[in-house]
Amino acid sequence: MRVLVTGGAGFIGSHVVRALEAHGHEPVVYDDRADPACDVRDPDAVRRALSGVDAVCHQAAMVGLGAGFADAAQYVSRNDLGTAVLLTAMSESGVRRLVLAGSMVVYGEGRYVCSAHGVVRPGPRAVADLDAGRFEPSCPVCAAELSRGLVGEDAPVDPRNVYATTKLTQEHLAAAWARATDGSAVSLRYHNVYGPGMPRDTPYAGVASFFRSSLARGEAPRVFEDGRQLRDFVHVRDVAAANVAALEASSREGALTVYNTGSGEPHTVGEMARALAEAHGGPEPVITGEYRLGDVRHIAADSTLLRTELGWKAGVGFEEGMREFAAAE
C-alpha cells in the first residue's frame, strides 16, 4: 500500500513512517518541516502528493493546549482548514482510505461516578477551588466526592480549549467526507504519547518532555497540582503500530470509526515524573501546587475496542518506556 503520511517528519509521523516500512508499505512523507512547499493547506501541492496514493495517514497538526485565543486562528488554519483541503483533494483524486490522528482531549474530563447520581460530567474546575488546592472535581448535583473510571468511545465530547475544538472538528470533517465519498475513515484518539524523538522545550511539547528536559539540566521536574492527575501514557511505537493496524483493517465505507488509543495502564503525572527521575538518576520531582486553566483532572482511555476489533495492543510497558525515554537523545 502506498500511504501519504502528512506530518511524516514529525514526532509521531516519523514513527508511523518507520512502522509502515517495516510492514512492507510505501510511505510518502508530506511535511513542511522536510519541505516548505508541503503545506497541507495548499490544494495544488496536496493534489500532487496524492498521485498514486492508496491511503492517507493524517498526522499533520498544530499541537498543544491552546488554552487562550492568541493562537486560535493558527490552530483552526493548520488543523481544520488543512484537513478540509486534504479531504477535498482526496475526494477529487479518488483516495478513499483515511487514518486520522485524533486526540483524547475531545472528551474534556474523564469518566466520573457519583454514589448517589451515577455517571456525571463535572464542568470546568473553578479558579477558587484550584487556588485553594481543591483539585478533584465534585458531583455537579450534590457536590459529593466522585470515583473515576475509564472513558469509552461513546462518551459525550466536551472540548475545553482551542486545540481540543480543532481536533473534534477534524473528526466531523472526516465523517462528512466519508459519507459523501463512501470513504473509510478511522480516528485514533491518542492519549498521552511519549517516546524517542519527542520535541523538547517548545510551548507545544508534552509534560513528559518538559520533565526530561529539566532532568537533563540537573533540575527537579516541577509537577503541577498535587501530582495525582491520572493520564494514560502510551509509547509512540505503539501509536505507530495502531496506525498500521487501522490502515490494514477491513474498511467501513461511508463512516468514521473512532478508537481510543492508550496503553490501558493509567498512571498519575507524579508517578511518571518519579519514573523518569529514577531512570535518569534524579533529582526527585517537586510537587508545586500550581495549575493551568484548561487542564483536566483525570482522563484515561478504555482501549478495548481497538484491541478487539483491530487486534492491536500496547507492547511497551510503562517502566520500560520511561527508562528508554529518559536515555533517548
Short mmCIF file of C-alpha atoms in Angstrom, two decimals:
data_model
loop_
_atom_site.label_atom_id
_atom_site.label_comp_id
_atom_site.label_asym_id
_atom_site.label_seq_id
_atom_site.Cartn_x
_atom_site.Cartn_y
_atom_site.Cartn_z
CA MET A 1 0.00 0.00 0.00
CA ARG A 2 1.30 3.47 -0.90
CA VAL A 3 0.45 5.76 2.02
CA LEU A 4 0.74 9.54 2.17
CA VAL A 5 1.79 10.48 5.71
CA THR A 6 1.09 14.14 6.41
CA GLY A 7 3.35 15.34 9.19
CA GLY A 8 5.59 12.39 8.37
CA ALA A 9 8.74 14.19 9.54
CA GLY A 10 7.28 14.94 12.97
CA PHE A 11 7.42 13.09 16.26
CA ILE A 12 4.59 10.62 15.75
CA GLY A 13 4.60 10.79 11.97
CA SER A 14 8.22 9.69 11.65
CA HIS A 15 7.48 6.61 13.76
CA VAL A 16 4.43 5.88 11.59
CA VAL A 17 6.67 6.04 8.51
CA ARG A 18 9.09 3.53 10.01
CA ALA A 19 6.26 1.22 11.07
CA LEU A 20 4.77 1.31 7.56
CA GLU A 21 8.12 0.46 6.03
CA ALA A 22 8.56 -2.42 8.47
CA HIS A 23 5.21 -3.83 7.33
CA GLY A 24 6.09 -3.67 3.66
CA HIS A 25 4.19 -0.50 2.77
CA GLU A 26 5.49 2.52 0.87
CA PRO A 27 5.13 5.71 2.93
CA VAL A 28 5.27 9.09 1.21
CA VAL A 29 6.26 11.88 3.60
CA TYR A 30 4.40 15.18 3.29
CA ASP A 31 5.67 17.66 5.88
CA ASP A 32 6.59 21.33 5.73
CA ARG A 33 9.45 20.67 8.13
CA ALA A 34 11.06 18.48 5.48
CA ASP A 35 9.96 20.66 2.54
CA PRO A 36 8.41 24.13 2.99
CA ALA A 37 6.34 23.50 -0.16
CA CYS A 38 4.49 20.68 1.60
CA ASP A 39 1.79 22.78 3.27
CA VAL A 40 -1.37 20.73 3.87
CA ARG A 41 -3.38 23.91 3.23
CA ASP A 42 -2.06 24.17 -0.37
CA PRO A 43 -4.62 22.42 -2.65
CA ASP A 44 -2.29 22.08 -5.64
CA ALA A 45 0.58 20.67 -3.58
CA VAL A 46 -1.73 18.22 -1.82
CA ARG A 47 -3.24 17.02 -5.10
CA ARG A 48 0.24 16.38 -6.50
CA ALA A 49 1.24 14.46 -3.38
CA LEU A 50 -1.85 12.22 -3.67
CA SER A 51 -0.85 10.93 -7.11
CA GLY A 52 -0.61 7.14 -6.98
CA VAL A 53 -1.54 7.00 -3.29
CA ASP A 54 -3.82 4.28 -1.84
CA ALA A 55 -4.43 5.80 1.60
CA VAL A 56 -3.65 8.79 3.79
CA CYS A 57 -2.37 8.80 7.36
CA HIS A 58 -3.08 12.36 8.52
CA GLN A 59 -0.72 13.31 11.34
CA ALA A 60 -0.06 16.95 10.44
CA ALA A 61 -1.39 19.33 13.08
CA MET A 62 -0.54 22.19 15.35
CA VAL A 63 -0.44 20.60 18.78
CA GLY A 64 -0.53 21.86 22.35
CA LEU A 65 -3.01 23.09 24.90
CA GLY A 66 -4.39 26.11 23.06
CA ALA A 67 -5.88 27.39 26.32
CA GLY A 68 -6.20 31.01 25.24
CA PHE A 69 -7.22 32.56 21.93
CA ALA A 70 -3.99 34.22 20.86
CA ASP A 71 -3.22 31.30 18.53
CA ALA A 72 -6.82 30.33 17.73
CA ALA A 73 -6.64 31.36 14.07
CA GLN A 74 -3.43 29.36 13.60
CA TYR A 75 -4.91 26.25 15.21
CA VAL A 76 -8.02 26.45 13.03
CA SER A 77 -6.00 27.14 9.90
CA ARG A 78 -3.45 24.38 10.36
CA ASN A 79 -5.74 21.74 11.81
CA ASP A 80 -9.18 22.33 10.34
CA LEU A 81 -8.58 24.22 7.12
CA GLY A 82 -5.67 21.87 6.41
CA THR A 83 -7.87 18.83 6.96
CA ALA A 84 -10.62 20.26 4.76
CA VAL A 85 -8.14 20.92 1.93
CA LEU A 86 -6.73 17.42 2.26
CA LEU A 87 -10.14 15.74 2.24
CA THR A 88 -11.28 17.78 -0.73
CA ALA A 89 -8.20 16.74 -2.67
CA MET A 90 -8.75 13.11 -1.65
CA SER A 91 -12.33 13.23 -2.95
CA GLU A 92 -11.09 14.63 -6.26
CA SER A 93 -8.23 12.12 -6.50
CA GLY A 94 -10.28 9.04 -5.67
CA VAL A 95 -8.35 8.21 -2.49
CA ARG A 96 -10.90 6.63 -0.16
CA ARG A 97 -8.95 5.50 2.90
CA LEU A 98 -8.02 7.79 5.80
CA VAL A 99 -6.49 7.31 9.24
CA LEU A 100 -6.64 10.48 11.32
CA ALA A 101 -4.53 11.41 14.33
CA GLY A 102 -7.31 12.12 16.80
CA SER A 103 -6.95 13.02 20.46
CA MET A 104 -8.47 12.21 23.82
CA VAL A 105 -8.72 15.95 24.50
CA VAL A 106 -12.13 15.92 22.77
CA TYR A 107 -13.62 14.30 25.89
CA GLY A 108 -12.73 17.07 28.33
CA GLU A 109 -12.77 15.50 31.78
CA GLY A 110 -12.72 11.74 32.17
CA ARG A 111 -15.45 9.41 33.43
CA TYR A 112 -16.80 10.07 36.93
CA VAL A 113 -19.40 8.28 39.03
CA CYS A 114 -21.31 9.69 41.98
CA SER A 115 -22.59 7.14 44.50
CA ALA A 116 -25.95 8.92 44.54
CA HIS A 117 -26.32 10.17 40.96
CA GLY A 118 -24.43 7.64 38.86
CA VAL A 119 -22.31 8.80 35.91
CA VAL A 120 -21.93 12.58 35.96
CA ARG A 121 -19.98 15.14 33.96
CA PRO A 122 -18.34 17.83 36.11
CA GLY A 123 -17.89 21.21 34.48
CA PRO A 124 -14.59 23.11 34.31
CA ARG A 125 -12.98 23.48 37.70
CA ALA A 126 -13.45 26.82 39.45
CA VAL A 127 -10.45 29.10 39.92
CA ALA A 128 -11.30 29.48 43.62
CA ASP A 129 -11.11 25.70 44.10
CA LEU A 130 -7.82 25.45 42.21
CA ASP A 131 -6.32 28.35 44.19
CA ALA A 132 -7.33 26.55 47.39
CA GLY A 133 -5.73 23.28 46.26
CA ARG A 134 -9.08 21.58 45.73
CA PHE A 135 -8.21 19.83 42.51
CA GLU A 136 -10.67 16.95 42.43
CA PRO A 137 -13.96 17.62 40.61
CA SER A 138 -17.10 17.07 42.67
CA CYS A 139 -20.57 15.92 41.71
CA PRO A 140 -22.32 18.77 39.86
CA VAL A 141 -25.60 17.75 41.53
CA CYS A 142 -24.71 17.18 45.19
CA ALA A 143 -21.02 18.20 45.43
CA ALA A 144 -20.07 14.74 46.72
CA GLU A 145 -16.73 13.09 46.01
CA LEU A 146 -16.55 11.13 42.78
CA SER A 147 -14.92 7.89 41.75
CA ARG A 148 -13.16 7.86 38.40
CA GLY A 149 -13.18 5.34 35.59
CA LEU A 150 -12.12 4.75 32.00
CA VAL A 151 -13.59 6.72 29.11
CA GLY A 152 -15.18 4.78 26.27
CA GLU A 153 -15.58 5.96 22.70
CA ASP A 154 -19.30 6.51 23.31
CA ALA A 155 -18.67 9.14 26.00
CA PRO A 156 -20.04 12.62 25.25
CA VAL A 157 -17.45 15.00 23.86
CA ASP A 158 -16.63 18.23 25.69
CA PRO A 159 -13.62 20.02 24.14
CA ARG A 160 -12.40 22.63 26.60
CA ASN A 161 -9.74 24.56 24.69
CA VAL A 162 -8.94 25.68 21.15
CA TYR A 163 -6.76 22.70 20.32
CA ALA A 164 -9.39 20.23 21.53
CA THR A 165 -12.05 22.01 19.50
CA THR A 166 -9.99 21.75 16.32
CA LYS A 167 -9.35 18.04 16.89
CA LEU A 168 -13.08 17.39 17.21
CA THR A 169 -13.73 19.43 14.08
CA GLN A 170 -11.23 17.27 12.20
CA GLU A 171 -13.31 14.22 13.12
CA HIS A 172 -16.52 15.88 11.97
CA LEU A 173 -14.89 16.79 8.65
CA ALA A 174 -13.62 13.22 8.22
CA ALA A 175 -17.09 11.83 8.95
CA ALA A 176 -18.68 14.19 6.42
CA TRP A 177 -16.05 13.22 3.82
CA ALA A 178 -16.64 9.51 4.42
CA ARG A 179 -20.40 9.89 3.98
CA ALA A 180 -20.05 11.99 0.82
CA THR A 181 -17.49 9.73 -0.88
CA ASP A 182 -18.20 6.27 0.61
CA GLY A 183 -14.72 6.55 2.01
CA SER A 184 -13.32 4.77 5.05
CA ALA A 185 -12.17 6.98 7.90
CA VAL A 186 -10.65 6.00 11.24
CA SER A 187 -9.78 8.42 14.04
CA LEU A 188 -7.29 7.15 16.61
CA ARG A 189 -7.86 9.21 19.72
CA TYR A 190 -4.32 9.30 21.07
CA HIS A 191 -3.76 9.60 24.77
CA ASN A 192 -0.50 10.99 26.18
CA VAL A 193 2.07 9.91 23.60
CA TYR A 194 5.75 9.88 24.58
CA GLY A 195 8.98 8.34 23.37
CA PRO A 196 12.16 8.93 21.36
CA GLY A 197 12.01 11.94 19.07
CA MET A 198 9.56 13.85 21.25
CA PRO A 199 10.17 17.61 20.82
CA ARG A 200 11.86 19.39 23.68
CA ASP A 201 11.46 22.84 25.19
CA THR A 202 8.72 24.15 22.94
CA PRO A 203 5.33 25.56 24.02
CA TYR A 204 3.70 22.51 22.43
CA ALA A 205 5.81 19.76 24.00
CA GLY A 206 4.15 17.24 26.29
CA VAL A 207 4.66 17.11 30.01
CA ALA A 208 6.97 14.09 29.74
CA SER A 209 9.27 16.11 27.50
CA PHE A 210 9.36 19.03 29.93
CA PHE A 211 10.22 16.69 32.80
CA ARG A 212 13.03 15.07 30.82
CA SER A 213 14.46 18.46 29.83
CA SER A 214 14.51 19.53 33.47
CA LEU A 215 16.36 16.38 34.46
CA ALA A 216 18.88 16.87 31.65
CA ARG A 217 19.63 20.32 33.11
CA GLY A 218 20.06 18.80 36.56
CA GLU A 219 16.81 20.32 37.77
CA ALA A 220 13.90 18.64 39.52
CA PRO A 221 10.79 18.11 37.40
CA ARG A 222 8.07 20.51 38.53
CA VAL A 223 4.74 18.71 38.86
CA PHE A 224 1.57 20.81 38.81
CA GLU A 225 -1.37 20.40 41.19
CA ASP A 226 -0.74 17.53 43.63
CA GLY A 227 0.69 15.15 41.04
CA ARG A 228 -2.29 12.81 41.29
CA GLN A 229 -3.83 13.72 37.93
CA LEU A 230 -4.45 10.49 36.05
CA ARG A 231 -3.30 10.01 32.47
CA ASP A 232 -2.65 7.14 30.05
CA PHE A 233 0.93 7.38 28.78
CA VAL A 234 1.27 5.43 25.54
CA HIS A 235 4.56 4.82 23.74
CA VAL A 236 4.97 6.33 20.29
CA ARG A 237 5.90 2.98 18.72
CA ASP A 238 2.61 1.53 19.96
CA VAL A 239 0.76 4.50 18.47
CA ALA A 240 2.56 3.95 15.16
CA ALA A 241 1.56 0.28 15.25
CA ALA A 242 -2.07 1.31 15.81
CA ASN A 243 -1.91 3.43 12.66
CA VAL A 244 -0.66 0.48 10.64
CA ALA A 245 -3.37 -1.77 12.11
CA ALA A 246 -6.05 0.78 11.19
CA LEU A 247 -4.74 1.08 7.63
CA GLU A 248 -4.64 -2.68 7.16
CA ALA A 249 -8.03 -3.42 8.73
CA SER A 250 -11.20 -4.12 6.79
CA SER A 251 -12.77 -0.80 5.86
CA ARG A 252 -16.16 0.54 6.94
CA GLU A 253 -17.24 2.55 3.94
CA GLY A 254 -19.19 5.74 4.36
CA ALA A 255 -18.47 6.21 8.06
CA LEU A 256 -15.97 7.38 10.63
CA THR A 257 -14.81 4.81 13.20
CA VAL A 258 -13.26 6.10 16.43
CA TYR A 259 -10.80 4.18 18.60
CA ASN A 260 -9.25 5.19 21.91
CA THR A 261 -5.51 4.65 21.64
CA GLY A 262 -3.95 4.25 25.05
CA SER A 263 -1.73 1.80 26.90
CA GLY A 264 -4.55 0.55 29.10
CA GLU A 265 -2.38 1.15 32.19
CA PRO A 266 -3.14 4.63 33.57
CA HIS A 267 -0.60 6.35 35.81
CA THR A 268 -0.54 9.65 37.61
CA VAL A 269 1.58 12.54 36.40
CA GLY A 270 3.53 12.28 39.65
CA GLU A 271 4.26 8.60 39.01
CA MET A 272 5.52 9.45 35.55
CA ALA A 273 7.79 12.20 36.90
CA ARG A 274 9.22 9.84 39.54
CA ALA A 275 9.79 7.07 36.99
CA LEU A 276 11.70 9.47 34.73
CA ALA A 277 13.71 10.87 37.64
CA GLU A 278 14.63 7.39 38.84
CA ALA A 279 15.64 6.30 35.33
CA HIS A 280 17.71 9.46 34.89
CA GLY A 281 19.30 9.29 38.32
CA GLY A 282 17.44 12.19 39.94
CA PRO A 283 16.74 14.79 41.19
CA GLU A 284 13.35 13.94 42.69
CA PRO A 285 10.27 15.75 41.37
CA VAL A 286 8.82 18.73 43.19
CA ILE A 287 5.06 18.99 43.67
CA THR A 288 4.26 22.68 43.12
CA GLY A 289 0.53 23.02 43.66
CA GLU A 290 0.45 25.28 40.59
CA TYR A 291 -2.14 24.70 37.88
CA ARG A 292 -3.05 25.62 34.33
CA LEU A 293 -6.56 26.72 33.46
CA GLY A 294 -7.94 24.41 30.82
CA ASP A 295 -6.20 21.31 32.13
CA VAL A 296 -8.48 18.44 33.06
CA ARG A 297 -8.01 16.46 36.24
CA HIS A 298 -8.29 12.85 35.10
CA ILE A 299 -8.54 11.32 31.65
CA ALA A 300 -7.74 7.70 30.85
CA ALA A 301 -8.93 5.53 27.99
CA ASP A 302 -10.73 2.29 27.59
CA SER A 303 -8.92 0.93 24.53
CA THR A 304 -10.78 -2.40 24.47
CA LEU A 305 -12.40 -1.65 21.12
CA LEU A 306 -9.06 -1.10 19.40
CA ARG A 307 -7.72 -4.35 20.83
CA THR A 308 -10.75 -6.46 19.97
CA GLU A 309 -11.55 -5.07 16.51
CA LEU A 310 -8.05 -4.45 15.15
CA GLY A 311 -6.02 -6.93 17.18
CA TRP A 312 -3.75 -4.16 18.47
CA LYS A 313 -2.25 -3.99 21.92
CA ALA A 314 0.38 -1.85 23.56
CA GLY A 315 3.75 -3.60 23.60
CA VAL A 316 5.90 -1.15 25.58
CA GLY A 317 5.35 -1.22 29.33
CA PHE A 318 5.41 1.92 31.47
CA GLU A 319 8.69 1.30 33.28
CA GLU A 320 10.46 0.08 30.15
CA GLY A 321 9.21 3.05 28.14
CA MET A 322 10.21 5.60 30.74
CA ARG A 323 13.72 4.13 31.03
CA GLU A 324 14.13 4.34 27.26
CA PHE A 325 12.70 7.85 27.12
CA ALA A 326 14.96 9.09 29.90
CA ALA A 327 18.02 7.91 27.96
CA ALA A 328 16.87 8.96 24.49
CA GLU A 329 18.67 11.67 22.55
#
